[in-house]
Amino acid sequence: MANNSQSRTARRKQKKAKKKPLWKKILLSIVIIFIVMGLGAGATAAYWIATAPDLDESKLSDPLASEFLDKDGKAFAVLGEKNRTKISYDDLPQVLIDAVTATEDARFFEHSGIDLRRIGGAIIANIKNGFGSEGASTITQQVVEKSFLSAEKKISLKVQEQWLALQLERDYSKEEIMEMYLNKIFYGSNAYGVAAAAETYFGKEDLNDLTLPEAAILAGLPQRPTAYNPFKNPELTKERMDTVLTLMVRHGKISEKEAEEARNVDIPSLLVEKKPETTPYEGFLQQVEKEVKEKVNGADIYTDGLKIHTTIDQSAQKHVESLLTDSDANPISYPDDEMQAAMTVLDTKTGAIRAIGGRRNSEGKKELNYAIQNTTQAGSTFKPIISYGPAIEYNKISTYHQINDDKPYPIPGTNKTIRNWNRQYAGWMTARHALNQSLNVPAVKVLEEVGYDKAKEFAEGLGIKFADNKILIGDAIGGTKTEVTPLQLAGAFRAFGNEGLYNEPYSVTKVEFPDGKTVELTPKAKPAMSDYTAYMMTDMMKTVVTEGTGKTANIPGLPVAGKTGTTSLPEREGSPDAWFSGYTTNYTISAWVGGYQDEEGKREPIPDGNTQIPLEMFKSTMTELSKDIETKDFVKPDSVVEAEVEKGSNPPAKPSAHTPADKIITELFVKGTEPKETSEVFDQLDPVSGLTASFNEDSNSIDVSWNYDSDADVSFEISAQIDGGAMQALSTTEDTSMKISQVEPNAKYTIQVVAVSNEDDGSKSEPKTTTVSTGEDEPDELPGVVGLTATYNDANAIIDVSWNYNGPPASFEVSVNGQSQTVESNGLEVSGAKPGETYTISVTPIGKEGENEGVRGPAQQTSVTVPAEQTEPPADDGEDGSGNGNGNGNGNGDGDNGSGNEDGNVDQDGSEGRPPEEEQEPEPDEGGEGNGNSETPPGEEG
């Protein structure tokens, strides 16, 4: 037994010796993998075939045309069958059949629907160059694709296409399939089918009249009907014709001699003189096609015989398109042919698209539509959407909201900064001013205040889609990867003019099918912001147009709001894009220009001086659309109040009775947030006392002295009036005395002293005066009045003025704040005095008899201040009043009832009151608008 047994080691060696070679294992594994892959591919292919659409005979027939109606129900376009002539196989000349089969499918009459030899060649090409680089579709497959499938390059669709092609070949003859193909194919110039193409290009209604060159041109057109259009590109057409002729020779359809004769033909000589008309309103219809495709499942505007109700205003569309041409009648002067431009017009109330201008000099052949297809950075047009709008909505900031524009803004975590376009930093300013001057630093600070999440939520409610679903600091100035089209921007701005309601802009209201089915597509609006946000942003953007960077877009007499915007390039001067988006209560318009590129396709800046073109486009269009119709102003909602604010106060404070008129501005506040406290900056100081002046004959000077009992830090302004002339400032001192040297002889000086605060710019006391003579009095001169007093009587709301006089008979000239009258008595009453107003009263005696008749005595002067009202003014209840009451003088308003007038009338002898204060001159405008940012971190936006 021991001899028959084997050791464990021996058995291991025996087993090891029996193992198969490694190459056999690898080969077996590969075979197994291929079997599994084959089974998997077969299963997948079976699934694709099972899910392929059925051969629907109705889809093999020619499509039905669709009709397009404007906003008034008037037809303006028909697409799909407008230029189509159906032919049968018997109508086809052999030269055309030969040209088509040689070019598209040389073995068409031999294969059963798919061409295995072409498939093999295509597989090799696709392995080398990637899937989709070369096709192997037969004419039968092309008929299937155009009838049942989409043109996407997917393996699943290709498998379904081949399967359906085999079925089509079983059910239809080769002649019927060729007939289907040549009736369906698009040949450019709005020609569908070979018969329509022959008539469009060559003016031939009978296909048997076609020559070899013409047949070759028609056979070559379907590959690229726009590029090979003989009207537009005869040189490319000739190249393509040559390719077709070469293929015809290769496949034995014609001889080389025949091909050479055809090549010598002049292409333009073959064509008809009249070029076909392009599709009307191409830019608008591209949007219609997009909406129908997205909103009506399976509908095709070219084949389904639809009646499509659109929102187009044909007059608006024509005007917009005229601004995008090089016509001599176009008021817009473009710098060159390279500049592209686009514009959209919306109905502000509904969001209906009234016009779309997709590009300059459109040829109506579905070129890139810059209004709806091309996105770019929005520049400073984003400031209302990303910064100021959200801040009003969520933080309820006012239009006066103070922002410190102190220096460039450092972007956290980087060494980059955001700068103002003008490189200037003006310190504290209002939100209104920061927006209308398009300053960048205030915009990013406001975004920081409101918070990124809230700003993003607000903007998304206006249709803005953020790149990578993230909001960045640079979005405040429109300088990141987040981009918009003119249509999107117009939609967002429209909500500001529509009391905060938003819906996506739309071009189609209703689609009717041939069977009577109707699909309604008008969207419903929803609140995107509060009415106070919409109104306050609109009011701020009005000043962009009237006094800010958008003045070029201003239209006198039309209430317009809007915002400018430019973008920038990294480390380059100039702006590649310029924008203006603005609106009235009737229309919203967004206009854009740009499109410059260098030889490498990189963006280039707009030529200097041409970033105002979008504003000119807006102004021209809005002026045209607004003529002969009423354009109402924006209505302030009850949620907004107007309030006077003392300029520079922070937080905002109401002006006091002593605040100078040029320090008072009116701003908008969300109701309940208006200022409650009154500023004390300009409280009136105590006046000087004991003012005296004496003439020093020896030094020919006047010595002036006074007392001041207050502890306030003040200086004293000394002024003098000579012989009743103008009061002129002499000097400012912190002393309580001064000497006036080199005075005029025999003159009467009225000396005035006013206390002025050293702590602020503007607080003053009421003036105090005294009179002194610098020589002997003339014997016929009258003495002045004495004891002149003026006292306010609160019970009767009047000022009592009285004086004494010891001299020859005289009447008295009384001046109240510059308004004079003559009285006979030693006193008078001034009624209607305004609370908080200071009244300066001067009395001059005038001789009446003998040698003194007409002789004027010296003037004496005093002042009195009417106390300010102590009660809070009533809350704004929406009443409109432009004055202080219904009094009896000029300048009255129609607000609260009152017996006094605005100007404080003198009741003695029915005299007139003083005129109202002069209106404040507007501050001069600053600057223009500059560059914006390219990518985060941004630089400057305009």
Tab-separated table of N, CA and C in Angstrom, residues 100-165:
chain	number	residue	atom	x	y	z
A	100	VAL	N	-28.793	63.000	-56.735
A	100	VAL	CA	-29.163	62.777	-55.335
A	100	VAL	C	-28.598	61.464	-54.827
A	101	THR	N	-28.750	60.373	-55.596
A	101	THR	CA	-28.253	59.088	-55.104
A	101	THR	C	-26.730	59.068	-55.032
A	102	ALA	N	-26.045	59.672	-56.000
A	102	ALA	CA	-24.581	59.705	-55.956
A	102	ALA	C	-24.087	60.464	-54.732
A	103	THR	N	-24.830	61.464	-54.328
A	103	THR	CA	-24.398	62.310	-53.210
A	103	THR	C	-24.807	61.728	-51.861
A	104	GLU	N	-26.043	61.252	-51.783
A	104	GLU	CA	-26.585	60.854	-50.490
A	104	GLU	C	-26.556	59.348	-50.245
A	105	ASP	N	-26.736	58.545	-51.309
A	105	ASP	CA	-26.916	57.102	-51.081
A	105	ASP	C	-26.722	56.371	-52.409
A	106	ALA	N	-25.473	56.063	-52.743
A	106	ALA	CA	-25.149	55.516	-54.073
A	106	ALA	C	-25.794	54.156	-54.318
A	107	ARG	N	-26.017	53.354	-53.266
A	107	ARG	CA	-26.603	52.026	-53.433
A	107	ARG	C	-28.079	52.002	-53.006
A	108	PHE	N	-28.744	53.156	-53.143
A	108	PHE	CA	-30.135	53.280	-52.692
A	108	PHE	C	-31.040	52.212	-53.303
A	109	PHE	N	-30.890	51.973	-54.601
A	109	PHE	CA	-31.782	51.028	-55.265
A	109	PHE	C	-31.354	49.576	-55.058
A	110	GLU	N	-30.283	49.347	-54.292
A	110	GLU	CA	-29.768	48.004	-54.084
A	110	GLU	C	-29.987	47.498	-52.652
A	111	HIS	N	-29.833	48.347	-51.647
A	111	HIS	CA	-29.915	47.871	-50.255
A	111	HIS	C	-31.369	47.755	-49.788
A	112	SER	N	-31.521	47.203	-48.605
A	112	SER	CA	-32.864	46.982	-48.053
A	112	SER	C	-33.236	48.019	-46.991
A	113	GLY	N	-32.597	49.160	-47.021
A	113	GLY	CA	-32.899	50.216	-46.053
A	113	GLY	C	-31.692	50.687	-45.299
A	114	ILE	N	-30.730	49.780	-45.103
A	114	ILE	CA	-29.463	50.142	-44.470
A	114	ILE	C	-28.334	49.634	-45.355
A	115	ASP	N	-27.216	50.346	-45.346
A	115	ASP	CA	-26.084	50.025	-46.220
A	115	ASP	C	-24.936	49.552	-45.342
A	116	LEU	N	-24.709	48.247	-45.311
A	116	LEU	CA	-23.698	47.669	-44.423
A	116	LEU	C	-22.298	48.167	-44.761
A	117	ARG	N	-21.998	48.366	-46.043
A	117	ARG	CA	-20.662	48.847	-46.408
A	117	ARG	C	-20.442	50.253	-45.852
A	118	ARG	N	-21.430	51.124	-45.952
A	118	ARG	CA	-21.291	52.481	-45.408
A	118	ARG	C	-21.195	52.455	-43.892
A	119	ILE	N	-21.922	51.496	-43.288
A	119	ILE	CA	-21.864	51.391	-41.819
A	119	ILE	C	-20.458	51.015	-41.378
A	120	GLY	N	-19.815	50.106	-42.100
A	120	GLY	CA	-18.450	49.718	-41.743
A	120	GLY	C	-17.498	50.887	-41.829
A	121	GLY	N	-17.603	51.656	-42.914
A	121	GLY	CA	-16.730	52.825	-43.045
A	121	GLY	C	-16.986	53.853	-41.966
A	122	ALA	N	-18.252	54.031	-41.599
A	122	ALA	CA	-18.592	55.006	-40.558
A	122	ALA	C	-18.074	54.571	-39.203
A	123	ILE	N	-18.111	53.234	-38.936
A	123	ILE	CA	-17.614	52.737	-37.638
A	123	ILE	C	-16.130	53.058	-37.489
A	124	ILE	N	-15.368	52.813	-38.558
A	124	ILE	CA	-13.932	53.101	-38.498
A	124	ILE	C	-13.692	54.591	-38.266
A	125	ALA	N	-14.446	55.445	-38.968
A	125	ALA	CA	-14.278	56.893	-38.810
A	125	ALA	C	-14.664	57.342	-37.416
A	126	ASN	N	-15.720	56.747	-36.860
A	126	ASN	CA	-16.169	57.142	-35.522
A	126	ASN	C	-15.210	56.685	-34.439
A	127	ILE	N	-14.550	55.539	-34.685
A	127	ILE	CA	-13.537	55.090	-33.715
A	127	ILE	C	-12.364	56.053	-33.712
A	128	LYS	N	-11.995	56.525	-34.908
A	128	LYS	CA	-10.860	57.434	-35.012
A	128	LYS	C	-11.200	58.837	-34.497
A	129	ASN	N	-12.372	59.326	-34.846
A	129	ASN	CA	-12.692	60.751	-34.608
A	129	ASN	C	-13.808	60.997	-33.606
A	130	GLY	N	-14.375	59.936	-33.047
A	130	GLY	CA	-15.437	60.126	-32.074
A	130	GLY	C	-16.799	59.878	-32.680
A	131	PHE	N	-17.753	59.444	-31.819
A	131	PHE	CA	-19.088	59.097	-32.293
A	131	PHE	C	-19.773	60.315	-32.900
A	132	GLY	N	-20.367	60.110	-34.064
A	132	GLY	CA	-21.077	61.194	-34.729
A	132	GLY	C	-20.248	61.933	-35.740
A	133	SER	N	-18.961	61.593	-35.862
A	133	SER	CA	-18.103	62.327	-36.787
A	133	SER	C	-18.440	62.030	-38.239
A	134	GLU	N	-18.960	60.815	-38.533
A	134	GLU	CA	-19.351	60.474	-39.902
A	134	GLU	C	-20.620	59.638	-39.848
A	135	GLY	N	-21.582	59.939	-40.721
A	135	GLY	CA	-22.836	59.211	-40.733
A	135	GLY	C	-22.867	58.149	-41.805
A	136	ALA	N	-23.790	57.201	-41.645
A	136	ALA	CA	-23.960	56.136	-42.639
A	136	ALA	C	-25.426	56.037	-43.037
A	137	SER	N	-26.178	57.105	-42.822
A	137	SER	CA	-27.614	57.057	-43.059
A	137	SER	C	-27.923	57.003	-44.542
A	138	THR	N	-28.762	56.076	-44.894
A	138	THR	CA	-29.267	55.997	-46.259
A	138	THR	C	-30.400	57.001	-46.435
A	139	ILE	N	-30.881	57.140	-47.676
A	139	ILE	CA	-32.030	58.023	-47.916
A	139	ILE	C	-33.232	57.515	-47.135
A	140	THR	N	-33.385	56.219	-47.068
A	140	THR	CA	-34.495	55.648	-46.298
A	140	THR	C	-34.384	56.043	-44.836
A	141	GLN	N	-33.196	55.941	-44.268
A	141	GLN	CA	-32.998	56.324	-42.866
A	141	GLN	C	-33.279	57.813	-42.662
A	142	GLN	N	-32.907	58.648	-43.622
A	142	GLN	CA	-33.169	60.082	-43.481
A	142	GLN	C	-34.669	60.373	-43.472
A	143	VAL	N	-35.425	59.647	-44.289
A	143	VAL	CA	-36.882	59.801	-44.275
A	143	VAL	C	-37.430	59.420	-42.904
A	144	VAL	N	-36.925	58.331	-42.345
A	144	VAL	CA	-37.357	57.894	-41.007
A	144	VAL	C	-37.038	58.944	-39.953
A	145	GLU	N	-35.796	59.440	-40.005
A	145	GLU	CA	-35.392	60.433	-38.993
A	145	GLU	C	-36.275	61.677	-39.049
A	146	LYS	N	-36.502	62.189	-40.248
A	146	LYS	CA	-37.266	63.422	-40.379
A	146	LYS	C	-38.744	63.218	-40.053
A	147	SER	N	-39.225	61.989	-40.145
A	147	SER	CA	-40.638	61.712	-39.908
A	147	SER	C	-40.939	61.282	-38.487
A	148	PHE	N	-40.012	60.535	-37.849
A	148	PHE	CA	-40.344	59.916	-36.568
A	148	PHE	C	-39.377	60.213	-35.427
A	149	LEU	N	-38.137	60.606	-35.722
A	149	LEU	CA	-37.112	60.719	-34.687
A	149	LEU	C	-36.530	62.133	-34.664
A	150	SER	N	-35.748	62.401	-33.623
A	150	SER	CA	-35.037	63.682	-33.557
A	150	SER	C	-33.684	63.542	-34.224
A	151	ALA	N	-33.000	64.658	-34.429
A	151	ALA	CA	-31.700	64.654	-35.116
A	151	ALA	C	-30.536	64.485	-34.148
A	152	GLU	N	-30.791	64.147	-32.876
A	152	GLU	CA	-29.710	63.975	-31.906
A	152	GLU	C	-28.816	62.795	-32.299
A	153	LYS	N	-27.532	62.919	-31.960
A	153	LYS	CA	-26.572	61.865	-32.284
A	153	LYS	C	-26.468	60.911	-31.093
A	154	LYS	N	-27.403	59.960	-31.021
A	154	LYS	CA	-27.409	58.968	-29.950
A	154	LYS	C	-27.443	57.574	-30.573
A	155	ILE	N	-26.742	56.631	-29.931
A	155	ILE	CA	-26.723	55.262	-30.441
A	155	ILE	C	-28.130	54.675	-30.446
A	156	SER	N	-28.902	54.954	-29.407
A	156	SER	CA	-30.258	54.407	-29.318
A	156	SER	C	-31.107	54.866	-30.496
A	157	LEU	N	-31.007	56.133	-30.867
A	157	LEU	CA	-31.774	56.651	-31.984
A	157	LEU	C	-31.299	56.058	-33.304
A	158	LYS	N	-29.992	55.832	-33.417
A	158	LYS	CA	-29.454	55.248	-34.647
A	158	LYS	C	-29.955	53.813	-34.824
A	159	VAL	N	-30.021	53.052	-33.720
A	159	VAL	CA	-30.545	51.685	-33.801
A	159	VAL	C	-32.013	51.706	-34.208
A	160	GLN	N	-32.804	52.609	-33.588
A	160	GLN	CA	-34.217	52.720	-33.944
A	160	GLN	C	-34.388	53.159	-35.397
A	161	GLU	N	-33.524	54.053	-35.839
A	161	GLU	CA	-33.583	54.535	-37.220
A	161	GLU	C	-33.363	53.393	-38.206
A	162	GLN	N	-32.380	52.549	-37.927
A	162	GLN	CA	-32.095	51.422	-38.821
A	162	GLN	C	-33.252	50.417	-38.821
A	163	TRP	N	-33.788	50.145	-37.666
A	163	TRP	CA	-34.909	49.200	-37.558
A	163	TRP	C	-36.121	49.710	-38.333
A	164	LEU	N	-36.452	50.991	-38.160
A	164	LEU	CA	-37.605	51.547	-38.854
A	164	LEU	C	-37.362	51.646	-40.356
A	165	ALA	N	-36.085	51.871	-40.755
A	165	ALA	CA	-35.761	51.910	-42.180
A	165	ALA	C	-36.047	50.563	-42.834
